[in-house]
């Protein structure tokens, strides 16, 4: 794997608009600016995702006049938890990621799932080509917008970062939140905590919503609510 800090996009959508920036001054925190308040305030005073947040997350962008250091609406653009995590070997799941210190506040930003952003056709081609591999690093995220399903495919097999090693759990402590900054697509797929995380606790999220014995692999998450099978996202 080649380590990268941001996603590699095969081809940009030329029809995507550049979002307008806020007019905050360099001394503003952007706690309630036009970007952060577009669909409700995104983050609280602790820089954690608001627990009541239900709408899309728009962070300040390259057109904004605010200071990157003082802005409170650029959480996913700042440092992640890479210095506070450790990649480990697990008995039944291959590699995994643990937090080396406790994370007290729900909504804490953990990191972004990065890799190659693929078209749907290329994603299907790679799924067929790698179906016999033990590990699959192709993440599909489905968003429901105005009766439509918006699909984002990110493959971290060849290019990625440490988040590719985060395992599934039927009782996860993380979830994925799509974040938009400059343009509508592709969104950044960011991990945030769902609850307090203890030191040396393994980080995890749910791999999908679909479960069947034909397509699902055995699950080894060992949680009390384990379904016995790994869920997946339906690609069709």
mmCIF file of C-alpha atoms in Angstrom:
data_model
loop_
_atom_site.group_PDB
_atom_site.id
_atom_site.type_symbol
_atom_site.label_atom_id
_atom_site.label_comp_id
_atom_site.label_asym_id
_atom_site.label_seq_id
_atom_site.Cartn_x
_atom_site.Cartn_y
_atom_site.Cartn_z
ATOM 1 C CA UNK A 1 0.000 0.000 0.000
ATOM 2 C CA UNK A 2 1.170 3.533 -0.793
ATOM 3 C CA UNK A 3 0.343 5.923 2.050
ATOM 4 C CA UNK A 4 -1.681 9.001 1.043
ATOM 5 C CA UNK A 5 -3.245 11.840 3.026
ATOM 6 C CA UNK A 6 -6.213 12.570 0.752
ATOM 7 C CA UNK A 7 -8.279 10.693 -1.782
ATOM 8 C CA UNK A 8 -7.145 10.159 -5.346
ATOM 9 C CA UNK A 9 -9.939 11.043 -7.760
ATOM 10 C CA UNK A 10 -9.969 9.344 -11.157
ATOM 11 C CA UNK A 11 -11.854 12.159 -12.868
ATOM 12 C CA UNK A 12 -13.547 15.235 -11.488
ATOM 13 C CA UNK A 13 -17.134 16.052 -12.341
ATOM 14 C CA UNK A 14 -16.853 19.256 -14.332
ATOM 15 C CA UNK A 15 -20.500 20.082 -13.567
ATOM 16 C CA UNK A 16 -19.870 20.183 -9.824
ATOM 17 C CA UNK A 17 -20.184 23.681 -8.456
ATOM 18 C CA UNK A 18 -17.663 25.296 -6.126
ATOM 19 C CA UNK A 19 -19.418 26.198 -2.903
ATOM 20 C CA UNK A 20 -19.410 29.830 -1.844
ATOM 21 C CA UNK A 21 -17.215 30.660 1.119
ATOM 22 C CA UNK A 22 -18.148 32.494 4.298
ATOM 23 C CA UNK A 23 -17.205 36.129 4.829
ATOM 24 C CA UNK A 24 -15.869 35.672 8.365
ATOM 25 C CA UNK A 25 -12.828 37.665 9.406
ATOM 26 C CA UNK A 26 -9.492 36.126 10.350
ATOM 27 C CA UNK A 27 -10.452 36.500 14.020
ATOM 28 C CA UNK A 28 -13.776 34.676 13.747
ATOM 29 C CA UNK A 29 -14.203 31.084 14.922
ATOM 30 C CA UNK A 30 -16.972 30.323 12.394
ATOM 31 C CA UNK A 31 -19.025 28.707 15.151
ATOM 32 C CA UNK A 32 -22.195 29.925 13.455
ATOM 33 C CA UNK A 33 -21.088 31.103 10.020
ATOM 34 C CA UNK A 34 -22.929 30.603 6.742
ATOM 35 C CA UNK A 35 -21.041 27.349 6.052
ATOM 36 C CA UNK A 36 -21.501 25.707 9.439
ATOM 37 C CA UNK A 37 -25.129 26.815 9.749
ATOM 38 C CA UNK A 38 -26.250 25.777 6.266
ATOM 39 C CA UNK A 39 -28.029 22.719 7.683
ATOM 40 C CA UNK A 40 -27.629 23.315 11.394
ATOM 41 C CA UNK A 41 -24.514 23.862 13.501
ATOM 42 C CA UNK A 42 -21.996 21.070 12.858
ATOM 43 C CA UNK A 43 -19.673 21.118 15.859
ATOM 44 C CA UNK A 44 -19.855 22.114 19.510
ATOM 45 C CA UNK A 45 -17.327 24.033 21.595
ATOM 46 C CA UNK A 46 -15.270 20.859 22.049
ATOM 47 C CA UNK A 47 -14.915 20.486 18.266
ATOM 48 C CA UNK A 48 -17.113 17.399 18.433
ATOM 49 C CA UNK A 49 -19.916 16.634 16.007
ATOM 50 C CA UNK A 50 -23.217 17.757 17.517
ATOM 51 C CA UNK A 51 -25.108 14.720 18.789
ATOM 52 C CA UNK A 52 -28.379 16.103 17.395
ATOM 53 C CA UNK A 53 -26.891 16.682 13.935
ATOM 54 C CA UNK A 54 -29.130 15.117 11.281
ATOM 55 C CA UNK A 55 -28.576 17.177 8.124
ATOM 56 C CA UNK A 56 -25.554 17.329 5.811
ATOM 57 C CA UNK A 57 -22.224 18.592 7.117
ATOM 58 C CA UNK A 58 -20.662 21.495 5.203
ATOM 59 C CA UNK A 59 -17.288 22.701 6.430
ATOM 60 C CA UNK A 60 -15.580 25.951 5.549
ATOM 61 C CA UNK A 61 -13.779 25.757 2.229
ATOM 62 C CA UNK A 62 -11.046 27.277 0.082
ATOM 63 C CA UNK A 63 -13.237 30.282 -0.740
ATOM 64 C CA UNK A 64 -13.719 31.225 2.923
ATOM 65 C CA UNK A 65 -11.954 34.229 4.419
ATOM 66 C CA UNK A 66 -11.611 32.750 7.895
ATOM 67 C CA UNK A 67 -8.380 31.647 9.573
ATOM 68 C CA UNK A 68 -7.642 27.921 9.244
ATOM 69 C CA UNK A 69 -6.202 27.843 12.779
ATOM 70 C CA UNK A 70 -9.109 29.607 14.516
ATOM 71 C CA UNK A 71 -11.969 28.191 12.449
ATOM 72 C CA UNK A 72 -14.101 25.687 14.386
ATOM 73 C CA UNK A 73 -15.765 24.461 11.210
ATOM 74 C CA UNK A 74 -12.780 22.671 9.665
ATOM 75 C CA UNK A 75 -12.616 19.716 12.039
ATOM 76 C CA UNK A 76 -12.073 17.035 9.393
ATOM 77 C CA UNK A 77 -9.399 19.170 7.715
ATOM 78 C CA UNK A 78 -7.198 19.255 10.796
ATOM 79 C CA UNK A 79 -5.129 16.598 12.571
ATOM 80 C CA UNK A 80 -6.677 13.166 12.966
ATOM 81 C CA UNK A 81 -5.934 10.534 15.640
ATOM 82 C CA UNK A 82 -3.077 8.841 13.741
ATOM 83 C CA UNK A 83 -0.588 9.620 16.538
ATOM 84 C CA UNK A 84 -2.906 8.139 19.173
ATOM 85 C CA UNK A 85 -3.689 4.819 17.515
ATOM 86 C CA UNK A 86 -1.799 1.567 16.955
ATOM 87 C CA UNK A 87 -2.236 -1.032 14.233
ATOM 88 C CA UNK A 88 -2.339 -4.488 15.806
ATOM 89 C CA UNK A 89 -2.689 -8.103 14.749
ATOM 90 C CA UNK A 90 -5.940 -9.740 15.861
ATOM 91 C CA UNK A 91 -6.614 -13.501 16.248
ATOM 92 C CA UNK A 92 -9.371 -13.866 13.636
ATOM 93 C CA UNK A 93 -9.630 -10.539 11.815
ATOM 94 C CA UNK A 94 -6.133 -9.834 10.514
ATOM 95 C CA UNK A 95 -4.991 -6.309 11.326
ATOM 96 C CA UNK A 96 -6.967 -3.918 13.511
ATOM 97 C CA UNK A 97 -6.647 -0.507 15.123
ATOM 98 C CA UNK A 98 -6.710 0.319 18.833
ATOM 99 C CA UNK A 99 -6.798 3.695 20.542
ATOM 100 C CA UNK A 100 -3.771 4.112 22.788
ATOM 101 C CA UNK A 101 -5.621 6.619 24.967
ATOM 102 C CA UNK A 102 -9.226 7.103 25.991
ATOM 103 C CA UNK A 103 -11.465 9.313 23.861
ATOM 104 C CA UNK A 104 -13.976 10.856 26.220
ATOM 105 C CA UNK A 105 -16.410 12.736 24.015
ATOM 106 C CA UNK A 106 -18.887 11.306 21.503
ATOM 107 C CA UNK A 107 -18.530 13.018 18.136
ATOM 108 C CA UNK A 108 -14.725 13.200 18.253
ATOM 109 C CA UNK A 109 -13.131 13.197 14.803
ATOM 110 C CA UNK A 110 -10.969 10.110 14.274
ATOM 111 C CA UNK A 111 -9.824 10.209 10.665
ATOM 112 C CA UNK A 112 -10.858 10.030 7.019
ATOM 113 C CA UNK A 113 -11.146 6.896 4.914
ATOM 114 C CA UNK A 114 -8.937 7.670 1.942
ATOM 115 C CA UNK A 115 -8.065 5.781 -1.213
ATOM 116 C CA UNK A 116 -8.944 5.845 -4.884
ATOM 117 C CA UNK A 117 -12.384 7.310 -5.596
ATOM 118 C CA UNK A 118 -13.876 5.045 -8.246
ATOM 119 C CA UNK A 119 -16.710 5.196 -10.720
ATOM 120 C CA UNK A 120 -19.441 2.624 -10.178
ATOM 121 C CA UNK A 121 -18.315 0.649 -13.238
ATOM 122 C CA UNK A 122 -14.710 0.506 -12.059
ATOM 123 C CA UNK A 123 -15.833 -0.433 -8.540
ATOM 124 C CA UNK A 124 -17.850 -3.373 -9.885
ATOM 125 C CA UNK A 125 -14.887 -4.472 -12.002
ATOM 126 C CA UNK A 126 -12.596 -4.485 -8.978
ATOM 127 C CA UNK A 127 -15.148 -6.298 -6.834
ATOM 128 C CA UNK A 128 -15.265 -9.122 -9.370
ATOM 129 C CA UNK A 129 -11.488 -9.149 -9.728
ATOM 130 C CA UNK A 130 -10.844 -9.355 -5.974
ATOM 131 C CA UNK A 131 -13.740 -11.533 -4.811
ATOM 132 C CA UNK A 132 -11.325 -14.358 -3.930
ATOM 133 C CA UNK A 133 -9.091 -12.123 -1.810
ATOM 134 C CA UNK A 134 -9.369 -12.471 1.964
ATOM 135 C CA UNK A 135 -9.327 -8.704 2.540
ATOM 136 C CA UNK A 136 -11.413 -6.177 0.664
ATOM 137 C CA UNK A 137 -10.664 -2.494 1.186
ATOM 138 C CA UNK A 138 -13.323 -1.114 -1.154
ATOM 139 C CA UNK A 139 -15.756 0.994 0.839
ATOM 140 C CA UNK A 140 -19.207 1.802 -0.514
ATOM 141 C CA UNK A 141 -21.153 4.578 1.186
ATOM 142 C CA UNK A 142 -24.801 5.158 0.277
ATOM 143 C CA UNK A 143 -26.529 8.491 0.888
ATOM 144 C CA UNK A 144 -30.241 9.046 0.441
ATOM 145 C CA UNK A 145 -30.974 12.480 -1.025
ATOM 146 C CA UNK A 146 -34.360 13.593 -2.391
ATOM 147 C CA UNK A 147 -35.443 10.047 -3.114
ATOM 148 C CA UNK A 148 -32.155 9.157 -4.823
ATOM 149 C CA UNK A 149 -29.225 7.059 -3.648
ATOM 150 C CA UNK A 150 -25.845 8.771 -3.989
ATOM 151 C CA UNK A 151 -23.038 6.182 -4.029
ATOM 152 C CA UNK A 152 -19.420 6.852 -3.164
ATOM 153 C CA UNK A 153 -16.818 4.136 -3.840
ATOM 154 C CA UNK A 154 -13.364 4.401 -2.238
ATOM 155 C CA UNK A 155 -10.770 1.649 -2.698
ATOM 156 C CA UNK A 156 -7.886 1.648 -0.204
ATOM 157 C CA UNK A 157 -6.221 -1.560 -1.416
ATOM 158 C CA UNK A 158 -3.343 0.156 -3.250
ATOM 159 C CA UNK A 159 -3.481 3.692 -1.831
ATOM 160 C CA UNK A 160 -4.755 4.525 1.638
ATOM 161 C CA UNK A 161 -3.965 5.393 5.229
ATOM 162 C CA UNK A 162 -4.279 3.753 8.641
ATOM 163 C CA UNK A 163 -8.094 3.856 8.638
ATOM 164 C CA UNK A 164 -8.175 0.985 6.120
ATOM 165 C CA UNK A 165 -7.340 -1.340 9.037
ATOM 166 C CA UNK A 166 -10.410 -0.417 11.134
ATOM 167 C CA UNK A 167 -12.514 -3.556 11.530
ATOM 168 C CA UNK A 168 -16.241 -4.188 11.616
ATOM 169 C CA UNK A 169 -18.224 -4.631 14.811
ATOM 170 C CA UNK A 170 -21.896 -5.340 15.388
ATOM 171 C CA UNK A 171 -21.576 -2.902 18.318
ATOM 172 C CA UNK A 172 -19.274 -0.247 16.818
ATOM 173 C CA UNK A 173 -17.752 2.767 18.552
ATOM 174 C CA UNK A 174 -17.382 4.754 15.300
ATOM 175 C CA UNK A 175 -19.617 5.800 12.435
ATOM 176 C CA UNK A 176 -18.994 7.390 9.047
ATOM 177 C CA UNK A 177 -20.206 10.907 8.318
ATOM 178 C CA UNK A 178 -20.003 12.340 4.775
ATOM 179 C CA UNK A 179 -18.563 15.853 4.799
ATOM 180 C CA UNK A 180 -18.630 18.345 1.957
ATOM 181 C CA UNK A 181 -16.099 21.129 1.684
ATOM 182 C CA UNK A 182 -15.481 22.621 -1.754
ATOM 183 C CA UNK A 183 -17.808 20.607 -3.982
ATOM 184 C CA UNK A 184 -20.750 18.190 -3.747
ATOM 185 C CA UNK A 185 -18.846 15.096 -4.884
ATOM 186 C CA UNK A 186 -17.075 13.148 -3.742
ATOM 187 C CA UNK A 187 -17.754 13.770 -0.042
ATOM 188 C CA UNK A 188 -15.078 13.109 2.533
ATOM 189 C CA UNK A 189 -15.975 9.980 4.508
ATOM 190 C CA UNK A 190 -14.958 10.821 8.061
ATOM 191 C CA UNK A 191 -14.987 8.624 11.170
ATOM 192 C CA UNK A 192 -16.455 10.054 14.386
ATOM 193 C CA UNK A 193 -16.915 8.375 17.749
ATOM 194 C CA UNK A 194 -20.380 7.208 18.761
ATOM 195 C CA UNK A 195 -19.523 6.987 22.447
ATOM 196 C CA UNK A 196 -16.601 7.106 24.861
ATOM 197 C CA UNK A 197 -13.687 4.923 23.783
ATOM 198 C CA UNK A 198 -11.439 3.345 26.424
ATOM 199 C CA UNK A 199 -7.666 3.201 26.138
ATOM 200 C CA UNK A 200 -6.524 0.102 24.203
ATOM 201 C CA UNK A 201 -10.055 -0.427 22.908
ATOM 202 C CA UNK A 202 -10.290 -1.526 19.294
ATOM 203 C CA UNK A 203 -11.859 0.996 16.929
ATOM 204 C CA UNK A 204 -14.695 -0.314 14.788
ATOM 205 C CA UNK A 205 -17.612 0.626 12.565
ATOM 206 C CA UNK A 206 -20.357 -1.271 10.799
ATOM 207 C CA UNK A 207 -19.513 -2.445 7.300
ATOM 208 C CA UNK A 208 -23.062 -2.233 6.010
ATOM 209 C CA UNK A 209 -26.725 -3.054 6.503
ATOM 210 C CA UNK A 210 -27.223 -6.215 4.412
ATOM 211 C CA UNK A 211 -26.756 -9.691 5.909
ATOM 212 C CA UNK A 212 -27.352 -13.069 4.309
ATOM 213 C CA UNK A 213 -25.603 -16.396 4.631
ATOM 214 C CA UNK A 214 -24.843 -16.577 0.906
ATOM 215 C CA UNK A 215 -22.857 -13.334 0.626
ATOM 216 C CA UNK A 216 -21.832 -12.628 4.229
ATOM 217 C CA UNK A 217 -18.620 -13.895 5.801
ATOM 218 C CA UNK A 218 -18.519 -15.076 9.433
ATOM 219 C CA UNK A 219 -18.202 -12.201 11.901
ATOM 220 C CA UNK A 220 -15.576 -12.369 14.674
ATOM 221 C CA UNK A 221 -16.311 -9.068 16.406
ATOM 222 C CA UNK A 222 -17.106 -10.903 19.697
ATOM 223 C CA UNK A 223 -19.618 -8.259 20.788
ATOM 224 C CA UNK A 224 -22.650 -9.332 22.806
ATOM 225 C CA UNK A 225 -24.878 -8.247 19.908
ATOM 226 C CA UNK A 226 -22.913 -10.070 17.196
ATOM 227 C CA UNK A 227 -25.148 -11.366 14.404
ATOM 228 C CA UNK A 228 -22.662 -14.057 13.422
ATOM 229 C CA UNK A 229 -22.237 -12.689 9.902
ATOM 230 C CA UNK A 230 -20.438 -9.701 8.429
ATOM 231 C CA UNK A 231 -22.833 -7.129 6.925
ATOM 232 C CA UNK A 232 -22.164 -5.461 3.598
ATOM 233 C CA UNK A 233 -23.475 -2.651 1.445
ATOM 234 C CA UNK A 234 -25.484 -3.706 -1.582
ATOM 235 C CA UNK A 235 -23.786 -2.431 -4.731
ATOM 236 C CA UNK A 236 -26.676 -2.940 -7.175
#
